[in-house]
mmCIF file of C-alpha atoms in Angstrom:
data_model
loop_
_atom_site.group_PDB
_atom_site.id
_atom_site.type_symbol
_atom_site.label_atom_id
_atom_site.label_comp_id
_atom_site.label_asym_id
_atom_site.label_seq_id
_atom_site.Cartn_x
_atom_site.Cartn_y
_atom_site.Cartn_z
ATOM 1 C CA MET A 1372 37.326 -63.882 -36.492
ATOM 2 C CA ALA A 1373 34.303 -63.047 -34.469
ATOM 3 C CA LEU A 1374 32.721 -59.618 -34.631
ATOM 4 C CA GLU A 1375 30.977 -58.258 -31.565
ATOM 5 C CA LEU A 1376 28.339 -55.645 -32.107
ATOM 6 C CA THR A 1377 27.125 -53.392 -29.333
ATOM 7 C CA ARG A 1378 23.874 -51.507 -29.442
ATOM 8 C CA LYS A 1379 24.068 -47.752 -29.433
ATOM 9 C CA GLY A 1380 22.984 -46.428 -26.074
ATOM 10 C CA GLY A 1381 23.403 -49.834 -24.570
ATOM 11 C CA ASN A 1382 24.543 -50.326 -21.057
ATOM 12 C CA ASN A 1383 28.120 -51.546 -21.320
ATOM 13 C CA LYS A 1384 29.072 -50.210 -17.888
ATOM 14 C CA GLU A 1385 28.936 -52.024 -14.653
ATOM 15 C CA PRO A 1386 26.010 -50.992 -12.456
ATOM 16 C CA LYS A 1387 26.826 -48.393 -9.802
ATOM 17 C CA PRO A 1388 26.612 -49.630 -6.266
ATOM 18 C CA GLN A 1389 23.433 -48.446 -4.549
ATOM 19 C CA ILE A 1390 23.933 -46.232 -1.533
ATOM 20 C CA ASN A 1391 21.774 -47.227 1.352
ATOM 21 C CA ILE A 1392 20.793 -44.080 3.270
ATOM 22 C CA LEU A 1393 18.505 -45.766 5.780
ATOM 23 C CA PRO A 1394 21.322 -46.476 8.250
ATOM 24 C CA LYS A 1395 22.406 -42.815 8.030
ATOM 25 C CA ILE A 1396 18.866 -41.609 8.710
ATOM 26 C CA GLU A 1397 18.568 -43.962 11.671
ATOM 27 C CA GLU A 1398 21.904 -42.724 12.978
ATOM 28 C CA PHE A 1399 20.732 -39.081 12.643
ATOM 29 C CA PHE A 1400 17.569 -39.760 14.661
ATOM 30 C CA GLN A 1401 19.558 -41.630 17.327
ATOM 31 C CA LYS A 1402 21.852 -38.612 17.755
ATOM 32 C CA ASN A 1403 18.924 -36.115 17.605
ATOM 33 C CA PRO A 1404 15.870 -37.784 19.163
ATOM 34 C CA ILE A 1405 13.946 -34.467 19.391
ATOM 35 C CA MET A 1406 13.854 -34.370 15.575
ATOM 36 C CA LYS A 1407 11.449 -37.330 15.629
ATOM 37 C CA ILE A 1408 8.903 -34.807 16.957
ATOM 38 C CA VAL A 1409 10.049 -31.571 15.270
ATOM 39 C CA ILE A 1410 10.046 -32.766 11.658
ATOM 40 C CA PRO A 1411 6.478 -34.181 11.697
ATOM 41 C CA VAL A 1412 5.190 -31.038 13.464
ATOM 42 C CA ILE A 1413 6.787 -28.777 10.847
ATOM 43 C CA GLY A 1414 5.318 -30.915 8.070
ATOM 44 C CA PHE A 1415 1.868 -30.740 9.690
ATOM 45 C CA LEU A 1416 2.085 -26.943 10.025
ATOM 46 C CA ILE A 1417 3.046 -26.574 6.371
ATOM 47 C CA ILE A 1418 0.078 -28.708 5.302
ATOM 48 C CA VAL A 1419 -2.304 -26.668 7.514
ATOM 49 C CA ALA A 1420 -0.926 -23.375 6.123
ATOM 50 C CA ILE A 1421 -1.427 -24.555 2.537
ATOM 51 C CA PHE A 1422 -4.966 -25.705 3.353
ATOM 52 C CA LEU A 1423 -5.864 -22.354 4.976
ATOM 53 C CA LEU A 1424 -4.403 -20.424 2.059
ATOM 54 C CA ILE A 1425 -6.447 -22.449 -0.420
ATOM 55 C CA VAL A 1426 -9.698 -22.203 1.555
ATOM 56 C CA PHE A 1427 -9.525 -18.616 2.835
ATOM 57 C CA GLY A 1428 -7.108 -16.983 0.371
ATOM 58 C CA ASP A 1429 -9.777 -15.494 -1.905
ATOM 59 C CA LYS A 1430 -11.561 -13.759 0.971
ATOM 60 C CA VAL A 1431 -8.509 -11.617 1.708
ATOM 61 C CA LEU A 1432 -8.535 -10.234 -1.834
ATOM 62 C CA THR A 1433 -12.296 -9.650 -2.071
ATOM 63 C CA GLU A 1434 -13.107 -8.180 1.349
ATOM 64 C CA LYS A 1435 -13.719 -4.466 1.709
ATOM 65 C CA PRO A 1436 -11.156 -2.549 3.782
ATOM 66 C CA ASP A 1437 -11.598 -2.567 7.515
ATOM 67 C CA ALA A 1438 -12.585 0.966 8.574
ATOM 68 C CA SER A 1439 -10.988 0.593 12.005
ATOM 69 C CA THR A 1440 -7.560 -0.424 10.698
ATOM 70 C CA GLY A 1441 -7.615 1.291 7.308
ATOM 71 C CA VAL A 1442 -6.173 -1.769 5.578
ATOM 72 C CA GLN A 1443 -6.722 -1.442 1.839
ATOM 73 C CA ASN A 1444 -6.735 -4.014 -0.904
ATOM 74 C CA PRO A 1445 -3.629 -3.242 -2.992
ATOM 75 C CA ASN A 1446 -5.591 -3.989 -6.182
ATOM 76 C CA SER A 1447 -8.341 -1.439 -5.501
ATOM 77 C CA ASN A 1448 -8.548 1.925 -7.238
ATOM 78 C CA VAL A 1449 -8.879 3.830 -3.946
ATOM 79 C CA ILE A 1450 -6.126 6.261 -3.033
ATOM 80 C CA GLU A 1451 -5.631 8.221 0.134
ATOM 81 C CA VAL A 1452 -4.367 11.781 -0.120
ATOM 82 C CA LEU A 1453 -2.743 12.997 3.036
ATOM 83 C CA PRO A 1454 -3.201 16.626 4.048
ATOM 84 C CA GLY A 1455 -0.230 18.920 4.235
ATOM 85 C CA GLY A 1456 0.581 20.072 0.683
ATOM 86 C CA ASN A 1457 0.338 23.752 1.560
ATOM 87 C CA ASP A 1458 3.189 25.441 -0.321
ATOM 88 C CA ILE A 1459 2.408 28.576 -2.317
ATOM 89 C CA THR A 1460 5.066 29.746 -4.778
ATOM 90 C CA ASP A 1461 3.182 32.607 -6.463
ATOM 91 C CA GLU A 1462 4.904 35.849 -5.390
ATOM 92 C CA LYS A 1463 1.745 37.986 -5.725
ATOM 93 C CA VAL A 1464 -0.281 35.691 -3.454
ATOM 94 C CA LEU A 1465 2.565 35.533 -0.910
ATOM 95 C CA GLU A 1466 2.822 39.345 -0.946
ATOM 96 C CA ILE A 1467 -0.925 39.700 -0.241
ATOM 97 C CA ILE A 1468 -0.669 37.147 2.606
ATOM 98 C CA ASN A 1469 2.249 39.055 4.151
ATOM 99 C CA LYS A 1470 0.363 42.386 3.961
ATOM 100 C CA ASN A 1471 -3.019 41.182 5.236
ATOM 101 C CA PRO A 1472 -3.624 37.498 6.087
ATOM 102 C CA LEU A 1473 -7.400 38.205 6.263
ATOM 103 C CA SER A 1474 -7.615 39.702 2.770
ATOM 104 C CA ALA A 1475 -10.162 38.154 0.404
ATOM 105 C CA ASP A 1476 -7.721 38.899 -2.440
ATOM 106 C CA ILE A 1477 -5.680 35.896 -1.311
ATOM 107 C CA LEU A 1478 -8.413 33.681 -2.743
ATOM 108 C CA SER A 1479 -8.995 35.730 -5.913
ATOM 109 C CA THR A 1480 -6.978 33.238 -8.006
ATOM 110 C CA ALA A 1481 -8.039 30.174 -6.008
ATOM 111 C CA LYS A 1482 -10.046 27.447 -7.730
ATOM 112 C CA TYR A 1483 -11.609 24.421 -6.034
ATOM 113 C CA THR A 1484 -10.737 21.379 -8.149
ATOM 114 C CA GLY A 1485 -12.281 18.641 -6.005
ATOM 115 C CA TYR A 1486 -11.675 16.526 -2.969
ATOM 116 C CA ALA A 1487 -10.319 13.169 -1.987
ATOM 117 C CA SER A 1488 -11.651 11.003 0.793
ATOM 118 C CA GLY A 1489 -9.632 8.478 2.747
ATOM 119 C CA SER A 1490 -10.766 5.198 4.247
ATOM 120 C CA SER A 1491 -11.061 6.927 7.635
ATOM 121 C CA GLY A 1492 -13.600 9.411 6.204
ATOM 122 C CA LEU A 1493 -11.168 12.345 6.285
ATOM 123 C CA LYS A 1494 -11.822 14.645 3.327
ATOM 124 C CA THR A 1495 -9.075 16.717 1.781
ATOM 125 C CA ALA A 1496 -9.774 19.602 -0.575
ATOM 126 C CA LEU A 1497 -7.654 20.158 -3.663
ATOM 127 C CA ILE A 1498 -7.323 23.888 -4.314
ATOM 128 C CA GLU A 1499 -5.409 25.440 -7.202
ATOM 129 C CA ILE A 1500 -4.032 28.895 -6.424
ATOM 130 C CA GLY A 1501 -1.902 31.583 -8.067
ATOM 131 C CA SER A 1502 -0.385 31.948 -11.510
ATOM 132 C CA GLN A 1503 1.949 29.048 -10.746
ATOM 133 C CA LYS A 1504 -1.177 26.882 -10.292
ATOM 134 C CA ASP A 1505 0.045 25.493 -6.978
ATOM 135 C CA ILE A 1506 -2.160 22.634 -5.767
ATOM 136 C CA LEU A 1507 -2.933 22.851 -2.070
ATOM 137 C CA VAL A 1508 -4.087 19.692 -0.295
ATOM 138 C CA LEU A 1509 -5.986 20.851 2.776
ATOM 139 C CA SER A 1510 -8.287 19.254 5.299
ATOM 140 C CA ILE A 1511 -10.818 20.927 7.600
ATOM 141 C CA GLY A 1512 -9.054 23.206 10.083
ATOM 142 C CA GLU A 1513 -6.028 23.899 7.891
ATOM 143 C CA THR A 1514 -5.247 27.319 6.430
ATOM 144 C CA VAL A 1515 -4.334 28.497 2.940
ATOM 145 C CA GLY A 1516 -0.600 29.038 3.228
ATOM 146 C CA GLU A 1517 0.274 31.411 6.065
ATOM 147 C CA SER A 1518 -3.015 33.292 5.651
ATOM 148 C CA SER A 1519 -5.942 33.284 8.062
ATOM 149 C CA TRP A 1520 -8.268 31.575 5.571
ATOM 150 C CA GLU A 1521 -9.221 28.283 7.184
ATOM 151 C CA ILE A 1522 -11.151 25.395 5.599
ATOM 152 C CA ILE A 1523 -14.393 24.880 7.555
ATOM 153 C CA GLU A 1524 -16.380 22.671 5.157
ATOM 154 C CA ILE A 1525 -15.560 20.378 2.239
ATOM 155 C CA ASN A 1526 -18.363 19.325 -0.080
ATOM 156 C CA GLU A 1527 -18.478 17.647 -3.484
ATOM 157 C CA ASP A 1528 -19.300 20.920 -5.270
ATOM 158 C CA TYR A 1529 -17.707 23.544 -3.028
ATOM 159 C CA VAL A 1530 -15.326 24.281 -0.193
ATOM 160 C CA LEU A 1531 -16.105 26.867 2.479
ATOM 161 C CA LEU A 1532 -13.333 28.996 3.992
ATOM 162 C CA LYS A 1533 -13.422 31.435 6.909
ATOM 163 C CA ALA A 1534 -11.094 34.240 8.020
ATOM 164 C CA GLY A 1535 -12.198 36.282 11.012
ATOM 165 C CA ASN A 1536 -15.876 37.112 10.398
ATOM 166 C CA ALA A 1537 -15.662 36.700 6.624
ATOM 167 C CA THR A 1538 -16.486 33.518 4.718
ATOM 168 C CA LYS A 1539 -15.751 32.606 1.121
ATOM 169 C CA LYS A 1540 -17.196 29.766 -0.922
ATOM 170 C CA LEU A 1541 -15.042 28.293 -3.686
ATOM 171 C CA THR A 1542 -16.915 26.227 -6.262
ATOM 172 C CA LYS A 1543 -15.733 23.977 -9.027
#
């Protein structure tokens, strides 16, 4: 009696027939002759795009923002505060505004907390007002709530407001 031993992991199966795809590729190009041009062009464009990304990719992340377009680097620590936060909820301040929009008492609780500057150079003042400590975000030409007090100058240390002939300087 003869004993046949097979090796573990050995190849006891018949080899699979190899599929020849070259005739199918040739048939595809015969049916679609324009693809002989399109496929190499797409490949070339992909290679050029990868090359440009490698060569010029770092410049996009390190360039300063363009002042004319305002495009910012998303990794920078610069924020832009848009003007328009002008809601006052303090009842006492609103009552004074309704009685006399020119009254200096409107600004009696106001405190200048600083300013923000956008990439376009627009400065916006941050003013805290009333017992509710509402934060107003105002640019030059805007008024404090519905009062007549208009921002005429924004500086690092102060903001200057005007109502009629009166002016008021709020400091930090």
